[in-house]
Amino acid sequence: MAETSNAPIVNLVSPPPSGEAPIQFESLVESAFQALPESMPTDPKKILIGLDLDGTVLLPTGASARVRAAIGAAEDAGMNVVIATGRSLEATQPVLEQLGDPRAWALCSNGAIRVHFSDAYASGVLSAGISTFDPSILVDQVGQGMPNALIGVEIPGMFLISGVFPPGELIEEFALKPIEDLKVADAIKVVIREPAMNREEFETALTNAGVIGNWECSIGWTSWADVLPLGVTKASGLETLSADLGVPFEGTVAIGDGTNDVPMIEWANFGVVMGGADDNVKKSGDFVTGAVENDGAAAIICALLRHCGQTLTDI
């Protein structure tokens, strides 16, 4: 019989603070303002901000008051704030509430889920689109090339897992299943975890197993990888959404810190990397802001508000 768990949704998946030295917030805003592309629109409604969660606006303790205030000011000005996260829909909902932003668009599961929440937050989802795929080949690749790895297959509403993940890492409801039962037709995302490997060993193993190169594979800050079909990324989701919202390419901004953020950072007109990110991620961006503990994402939003002639108060 399958074991099930309704794990409490708590923020235990954000990376720890980067250790970046304190930076004066006003100097971060000024640097970002000077770095904005000349083509950036001054109409707030023509700006879309793709905003990562963990390591970008969230520390393990949550989001700062300054980050919450900046997001609120951006939405009040008419900017399109889009949460773009590797988290599942179920793990994203409470974060929107914490950010004071239940009206937001969100791209969950690295772009596989597109969702908008109603103003009446408790009533749930206003509209959603979910992209699924058959993970059979991927599950076989991992099973053959990385026999000790844990596999989690996200399906609507929960994860099917091949083994128990380390405590606090899988924050959604899950069911422990035989490996063959993970080959479902409606997978949203596949997670691979190998606690016995360091990050470098893990990346090598994924390459040797044929995962890297044949799938969209994003490795986290530990030996954890999110895997999706080629072409399904935060960038693809933002590109479609910006077109639907009437936002020109010139008004696209992406802010992130992880390898799963690289596609959207490279895609956006103004791609921003957090100061606590790995050097390889920093190379993908147009600008590096302060780390999450220095409210670097809030500084970018404040610079955009200033660019649009907005008066900044209480941020």
Tab-separated table of N, CA and C in Angstrom, residues 170-283:
chain	number	residue	atom	x	y	z
A	170	LEU	N	10.874	18.081	0.305
A	170	LEU	CA	9.684	17.939	-0.522
A	170	LEU	C	8.513	18.449	0.293
A	171	ILE	N	8.039	19.630	-0.040
A	171	ILE	CA	7.093	20.298	0.842
A	171	ILE	C	5.640	20.137	0.387
A	172	GLU	N	5.424	19.337	-0.657
A	172	GLU	CA	4.076	19.072	-1.130
A	172	GLU	C	3.579	17.721	-0.632
A	173	GLU	N	2.311	17.451	-0.850
A	173	GLU	CA	1.769	16.123	-0.579
A	173	GLU	C	2.466	15.126	-1.507
A	174	PHE	N	2.728	13.918	-0.995
A	174	PHE	CA	3.394	12.925	-1.831
A	174	PHE	C	2.874	11.528	-1.527
A	175	ALA	N	3.149	10.613	-2.470
A	175	ALA	CA	2.816	9.199	-2.280
A	175	ALA	C	4.010	8.374	-2.718
A	176	LEU	N	4.451	7.446	-1.870
A	176	LEU	CA	5.572	6.563	-2.175
A	176	LEU	C	5.083	5.433	-3.070
A	177	LYS	N	5.726	5.284	-4.244
A	177	LYS	CA	5.261	4.340	-5.242
A	177	LYS	C	6.417	3.522	-5.813
A	178	PRO	N	6.145	2.325	-6.355
A	178	PRO	CA	7.168	1.586	-7.106
A	178	PRO	C	7.591	2.395	-8.327
A	179	ILE	N	8.830	2.194	-8.754
A	179	ILE	CA	9.391	2.985	-9.846
A	179	ILE	C	8.535	2.920	-11.104
A	180	GLU	N	7.953	1.769	-11.401
A	180	GLU	CA	7.138	1.636	-12.610
A	180	GLU	C	5.898	2.526	-12.554
A	181	ASP	N	5.421	2.802	-11.345
A	181	ASP	CA	4.212	3.626	-11.205
A	181	ASP	C	4.500	5.107	-11.419
A	182	LEU	N	5.779	5.459	-11.512
A	182	LEU	CA	6.140	6.855	-11.766
A	182	LEU	C	6.051	7.208	-13.252
A	183	LYS	N	5.848	6.201	-14.097
A	183	LYS	CA	5.782	6.439	-15.540
A	183	LYS	C	4.342	6.780	-15.936
A	184	VAL	N	3.890	7.922	-15.460
A	184	VAL	CA	2.523	8.363	-15.717
A	184	VAL	C	2.493	9.288	-16.926
A	185	ALA	N	1.342	9.396	-17.532
A	185	ALA	CA	1.238	10.177	-18.771
A	185	ALA	C	1.085	11.664	-18.523
A	186	ASP	N	0.723	12.046	-17.293
A	186	ASP	CA	0.419	13.452	-17.027
A	186	ASP	C	1.415	14.090	-16.067
A	187	ALA	N	2.702	13.804	-16.253
A	187	ALA	CA	3.729	14.410	-15.404
A	187	ALA	C	3.859	15.892	-15.737
A	188	ILE	N	4.008	16.705	-14.707
A	188	ILE	CA	4.247	18.129	-14.884
A	188	ILE	C	5.748	18.401	-14.872
A	189	LYS	N	6.434	17.766	-13.944
A	189	LYS	CA	7.876	17.963	-13.769
A	189	LYS	C	8.437	16.732	-13.090
A	190	VAL	N	9.702	16.446	-13.324
A	190	VAL	CA	10.389	15.359	-12.629
A	190	VAL	C	11.526	15.954	-11.797
A	191	VAL	N	11.633	15.489	-10.562
A	191	VAL	CA	12.713	15.899	-9.665
A	191	VAL	C	13.648	14.713	-9.461
A	192	ILE	N	14.950	14.973	-9.537
A	192	ILE	CA	15.970	13.953	-9.265
A	192	ILE	C	16.805	14.444	-8.093
A	193	ARG	N	17.004	13.580	-7.102
A	193	ARG	CA	17.758	13.955	-5.898
A	193	ARG	C	18.698	12.816	-5.533
A	194	GLU	N	19.959	13.143	-5.293
A	194	GLU	CA	20.945	12.140	-4.882
A	194	GLU	C	21.746	12.687	-3.701
A	195	PRO	N	21.230	12.490	-2.473
A	195	PRO	CA	21.864	13.083	-1.290
A	195	PRO	C	23.303	12.642	-1.075
A	196	ALA	N	23.701	11.468	-1.598
A	196	ALA	CA	25.062	10.965	-1.363
A	196	ALA	C	26.101	11.662	-2.235
A	197	MET	N	25.673	12.426	-3.224
A	197	MET	CA	26.604	13.083	-4.145
A	197	MET	C	26.719	14.570	-3.839
A	198	ASN	N	27.919	15.132	-4.084
A	198	ASN	CA	28.019	16.583	-4.063
A	198	ASN	C	27.519	17.119	-5.397
A	199	ARG	N	27.442	18.416	-5.524
A	199	ARG	CA	26.823	19.008	-6.713
A	199	ARG	C	27.602	18.671	-7.992
A	200	GLU	N	28.919	18.683	-7.917
A	200	GLU	CA	29.740	18.389	-9.095
A	200	GLU	C	29.564	16.941	-9.533
A	201	GLU	N	29.588	16.021	-8.579
A	201	GLU	CA	29.381	14.604	-8.899
A	201	GLU	C	27.994	14.388	-9.498
A	202	PHE	N	27.027	15.095	-8.957
A	202	PHE	CA	25.646	14.975	-9.403
A	202	PHE	C	25.503	15.421	-10.859
A	203	GLU	N	26.113	16.539	-11.188
A	203	GLU	CA	26.043	17.045	-12.558
A	203	GLU	C	26.683	16.070	-13.536
A	204	THR	N	27.806	15.503	-13.144
A	204	THR	CA	28.473	14.513	-13.994
A	204	THR	C	27.597	13.285	-14.206
A	205	ALA	N	26.966	12.827	-13.135
A	205	ALA	CA	26.100	11.653	-13.235
A	205	ALA	C	24.896	11.919	-14.140
A	206	LEU	N	24.326	13.098	-14.047
A	206	LEU	CA	23.192	13.466	-14.900
A	206	LEU	C	23.602	13.506	-16.368
A	207	THR	N	24.803	13.993	-16.617
A	207	THR	CA	25.315	14.027	-17.986
A	207	THR	C	25.528	12.620	-18.520
A	208	ASN	N	26.149	11.777	-17.720
A	208	ASN	CA	26.423	10.398	-18.138
A	208	ASN	C	25.137	9.590	-18.343
A	209	ALA	N	24.098	9.938	-17.587
A	209	ALA	CA	22.823	9.230	-17.712
A	209	ALA	C	22.001	9.716	-18.904
A	210	GLY	N	22.466	10.761	-19.571
A	210	GLY	CA	21.752	11.279	-20.730
A	210	GLY	C	20.647	12.255	-20.403
A	211	VAL	N	20.626	12.750	-19.158
A	211	VAL	CA	19.589	13.709	-18.770
A	211	VAL	C	19.952	15.107	-19.259
A	212	ILE	N	21.129	15.573	-18.893
A	212	ILE	CA	21.592	16.873	-19.373
A	212	ILE	C	21.867	16.785	-20.871
A	213	GLY	N	21.276	17.680	-21.609
A	213	GLY	CA	21.432	17.692	-23.058
A	213	GLY	C	20.206	17.209	-23.797
A	214	ASN	N	19.445	16.332	-23.163
A	214	ASN	CA	18.231	15.801	-23.795
A	214	ASN	C	16.949	16.309	-23.149
A	215	TRP	N	17.109	16.981	-22.014
A	215	TRP	CA	15.971	17.528	-21.277
A	215	TRP	C	16.357	18.902	-20.745
A	216	GLU	N	15.348	19.699	-20.408
A	216	GLU	CA	15.611	20.930	-19.659
A	216	GLU	C	15.934	20.510	-18.233
A	217	CYS	N	17.188	20.642	-17.854
A	217	CYS	CA	17.648	20.146	-16.550
A	217	CYS	C	18.282	21.290	-15.771
A	218	SER	N	17.687	21.641	-14.651
A	218	SER	CA	18.184	22.721	-13.801
A	218	SER	C	18.618	22.147	-12.463
A	219	ILE	N	19.889	22.332	-12.141
A	219	ILE	CA	20.428	21.824	-10.874
A	219	ILE	C	20.357	22.923	-9.827
A	220	GLY	N	19.858	22.583	-8.663
A	220	GLY	CA	19.722	23.557	-7.585
A	220	GLY	C	21.015	23.775	-6.830
A	221	TRP	N	20.895	24.286	-5.624
A	221	TRP	CA	22.086	24.579	-4.826
A	221	TRP	C	22.593	23.344	-4.073
A	222	THR	N	21.849	22.215	-4.206
A	222	THR	CA	22.317	20.927	-3.708
A	222	THR	C	22.225	19.938	-4.865
A	223	SER	N	22.380	18.667	-4.589
A	223	SER	CA	22.276	17.648	-5.649
A	223	SER	C	20.803	17.342	-5.920
A	224	TRP	N	20.129	18.342	-6.408
A	224	TRP	CA	18.702	18.314	-6.741
A	224	TRP	C	18.557	18.861	-8.150
A	225	ALA	N	17.777	18.220	-8.995
A	225	ALA	CA	17.546	18.713	-10.351
A	225	ALA	C	16.062	18.691	-10.679
A	226	ASP	N	15.602	19.755	-11.309
A	226	ASP	CA	14.269	19.808	-11.892
A	226	ASP	C	14.409	19.504	-13.379
A	227	VAL	N	13.580	18.620	-13.905
A	227	VAL	CA	13.700	18.190	-15.298
A	227	VAL	C	12.351	18.313	-16.006
A	228	LEU	N	12.403	18.913	-17.207
A	228	LEU	CA	11.227	19.123	-18.034
A	228	LEU	C	11.583	18.844	-19.487
A	229	PRO	N	10.612	18.698	-20.354
A	229	PRO	CA	10.929	18.542	-21.779
A	229	PRO	C	11.657	19.770	-22.320
A	230	LEU	N	12.476	19.573	-23.327
A	230	LEU	CA	13.175	20.687	-23.953
A	230	LEU	C	12.173	21.744	-24.411
A	231	GLY	N	12.496	22.985	-24.126
A	231	GLY	CA	11.646	24.096	-24.546
A	231	GLY	C	10.669	24.583	-23.508
A	232	VAL	N	10.474	23.820	-22.429
A	232	VAL	CA	9.580	24.245	-21.351
A	232	VAL	C	10.428	24.882	-20.264
A	233	THR	N	10.405	26.199	-20.196
A	233	THR	CA	11.228	26.953	-19.248
A	233	THR	C	10.450	28.157	-18.731
A	234	LYS	N	11.038	28.823	-17.775
A	234	LYS	CA	10.452	30.082	-17.317
A	234	LYS	C	10.413	31.090	-18.465
A	235	ALA	N	11.409	31.047	-19.331
A	235	ALA	CA	11.453	31.975	-20.458
A	235	ALA	C	10.293	31.745	-21.414
A	236	SER	N	10.010	30.498	-21.730
A	236	SER	CA	8.914	30.214	-22.662
A	236	SER	C	7.583	30.675	-22.084
A	237	GLY	N	7.418	30.479	-20.780
A	237	GLY	CA	6.188	30.928	-20.135
A	237	GLY	C	6.061	32.435	-20.119
A	238	LEU	N	7.145	33.132	-19.825
A	238	LEU	CA	7.117	34.594	-19.794
A	238	LEU	C	6.899	35.179	-21.184
A	239	GLU	N	7.496	34.560	-22.190
A	239	GLU	CA	7.338	35.058	-23.553
A	239	GLU	C	5.874	34.997	-23.983
A	240	THR	N	5.222	33.879	-23.707
A	240	THR	CA	3.808	33.744	-24.048
A	240	THR	C	2.949	34.718	-23.258
A	241	LEU	N	3.230	34.825	-21.963
A	241	LEU	CA	2.420	35.689	-21.108
A	241	LEU	C	2.605	37.159	-21.468
A	242	SER	N	3.820	37.576	-21.767
A	242	SER	CA	4.047	38.977	-22.122
A	242	SER	C	3.296	39.343	-23.393
A	243	ALA	N	3.250	38.417	-24.345
A	243	ALA	CA	2.488	38.666	-25.573
A	243	ALA	C	0.999	38.787	-25.260
A	244	ASP	N	0.486	37.919	-24.413
A	244	ASP	CA	-0.932	37.946	-24.066
A	244	ASP	C	-1.300	39.230	-23.318
A	245	LEU	N	-0.369	39.746	-22.528
A	245	LEU	CA	-0.627	40.950	-21.734
A	245	LEU	C	-0.321	42.231	-22.501
A	246	GLY	N	0.196	42.103	-23.715
A	246	GLY	CA	0.515	43.283	-24.513
A	246	GLY	C	1.762	44.012	-24.062
A	247	VAL	N	2.691	43.292	-23.460
A	247	VAL	CA	3.951	43.889	-23.015
A	247	VAL	C	5.003	43.686	-24.098
A	248	PRO	N	5.609	44.765	-24.604
A	248	PRO	CA	6.641	44.603	-25.631
A	248	PRO	C	7.907	44.009	-25.043
A	249	PHE	N	8.739	43.433	-25.921
A	249	PHE	CA	9.988	42.849	-25.440
A	249	PHE	C	10.808	43.866	-24.651
A	250	GLU	N	10.787	45.130	-25.092
A	250	GLU	CA	11.594	46.175	-24.428
A	250	GLU	C	11.230	46.324	-22.956
A	251	GLY	N	10.008	45.931	-22.586
A	251	GLY	CA	9.578	46.076	-21.205
A	251	GLY	C	9.750	44.843	-20.350
A	252	THR	N	10.450	43.830	-20.858
A	252	THR	CA	10.597	42.584	-20.101
A	252	THR	C	11.821	42.613	-19.187
A	253	VAL	N	11.593	42.219	-17.943
A	253	VAL	CA	12.640	42.171	-16.914
A	253	VAL	C	12.556	40.805	-16.246
A	254	ALA	N	13.692	40.190	-15.971
A	254	ALA	CA	13.719	38.916	-15.248
A	254	ALA	C	14.768	39.006	-14.155
A	255	ILE	N	14.416	38.527	-12.961
A	255	ILE	CA	15.314	38.582	-11.804
A	255	ILE	C	15.386	37.197	-11.183
A	256	GLY	N	16.585	36.646	-11.045
A	256	GLY	CA	16.723	35.318	-10.463
A	256	GLY	C	18.132	35.041	-9.990
A	257	ASP	N	18.306	33.828	-9.442
A	257	ASP	CA	19.609	33.474	-8.880
A	257	ASP	C	20.071	32.062	-9.213
A	258	GLY	N	19.195	31.230	-9.796
A	258	GLY	CA	19.534	29.819	-9.997
A	258	GLY	C	19.678	29.436	-11.450
A	259	THR	N	20.121	28.198	-11.668
A	259	THR	CA	20.284	27.727	-13.045
A	259	THR	C	18.942	27.654	-13.773
A	260	ASN	N	17.859	27.423	-13.040
A	260	ASN	CA	16.543	27.406	-13.695
A	260	ASN	C	16.082	28.797	-14.104
A	261	ASP	N	16.783	29.833	-13.625
A	261	ASP	CA	16.451	31.204	-14.000
A	261	ASP	C	17.221	31.675	-15.230
A	262	VAL	N	18.265	30.960	-15.604
A	262	VAL	CA	19.114	31.406	-16.711
A	262	VAL	C	18.328	31.623	-18.006
A	263	PRO	N	17.429	30.705	-18.415
A	263	PRO	CA	16.693	30.956	-19.656
A	263	PRO	C	15.928	32.277	-19.656
A	264	MET	N	15.259	32.609	-18.544
A	264	MET	CA	14.479	33.852	-18.543
A	264	MET	C	15.392	35.072	-18.418
A	265	ILE	N	16.510	34.935	-17.712
A	265	ILE	CA	17.455	36.041	-17.597
A	265	ILE	C	18.062	36.362	-18.960
A	266	GLU	N	18.397	35.331	-19.716
A	266	GLU	CA	18.960	35.539	-21.053
A	266	GLU	C	17.908	36.049	-22.029
A	267	TRP	N	16.642	35.673	-21.809
A	267	TRP	CA	15.565	36.082	-22.719
A	267	TRP	C	15.164	37.531	-22.546
A	268	ALA	N	15.110	38.029	-21.325
A	268	ALA	CA	14.540	39.346	-21.040
A	268	ALA	C	15.391	40.481	-21.615
A	269	ASN	N	14.747	41.601	-21.852
A	269	ASN	CA	15.483	42.790	-22.283
A	269	ASN	C	16.441	43.242	-21.192
A	270	PHE	N	16.035	43.094	-19.928
A	270	PHE	CA	16.903	43.424	-18.798
A	270	PHE	C	16.933	42.217	-17.872
A	271	GLY	N	17.987	41.414	-18.017
A	271	GLY	CA	18.146	40.211	-17.216
A	271	GLY	C	19.025	40.484	-16.018
A	272	VAL	N	18.484	40.250	-14.822
A	272	VAL	CA	19.161	40.605	-13.580
A	272	VAL	C	19.466	39.354	-12.763
A	273	VAL	N	20.691	39.280	-12.253
A	273	VAL	CA	21.117	38.153	-11.418
A	273	VAL	C	21.368	38.656	-10.001
A	274	MET	N	20.938	37.882	-9.044
A	274	MET	CA	21.142	38.229	-7.646
A	274	MET	C	22.614	38.087	-7.257
A	275	GLY	N	23.047	38.905	-6.324
A	275	GLY	CA	24.446	38.909	-5.923
A	275	GLY	C	24.928	37.629	-5.285
A	276	GLY	N	24.011	36.823	-4.759
A	276	GLY	CA	24.399	35.567	-4.138
A	276	GLY	C	24.462	34.401	-5.091
A	277	ALA	N	24.245	34.648	-6.381
A	277	ALA	CA	24.213	33.570	-7.368
A	277	ALA	C	25.601	33.046	-7.690
A	278	ASP	N	25.637	31.853	-8.259
A	278	ASP	CA	26.879	31.265	-8.749
A	278	ASP	C	27.427	32.109	-9.896
A	279	ASP	N	28.754	32.098	-10.045
A	279	ASP	CA	29.383	32.914	-11.088
A	279	ASP	C	28.881	32.558	-12.480
A	280	ASN	N	28.587	31.278	-12.728
A	280	ASN	CA	28.094	30.883	-14.048
A	280	ASN	C	26.721	31.474	-14.333
A	281	VAL	N	25.916	31.639	-13.296
A	281	VAL	CA	24.609	32.279	-13.471
A	281	VAL	C	24.801	33.774	-13.702
A	282	LYS	N	25.729	34.377	-12.979
A	282	LYS	CA	25.967	35.812	-13.136
A	282	LYS	C	26.370	36.164	-14.566
A	283	LYS	N	27.066	35.251	-15.233
A	283	LYS	CA	27.499	35.510	-16.606
A	283	LYS	C	26.328	35.631	-17.566
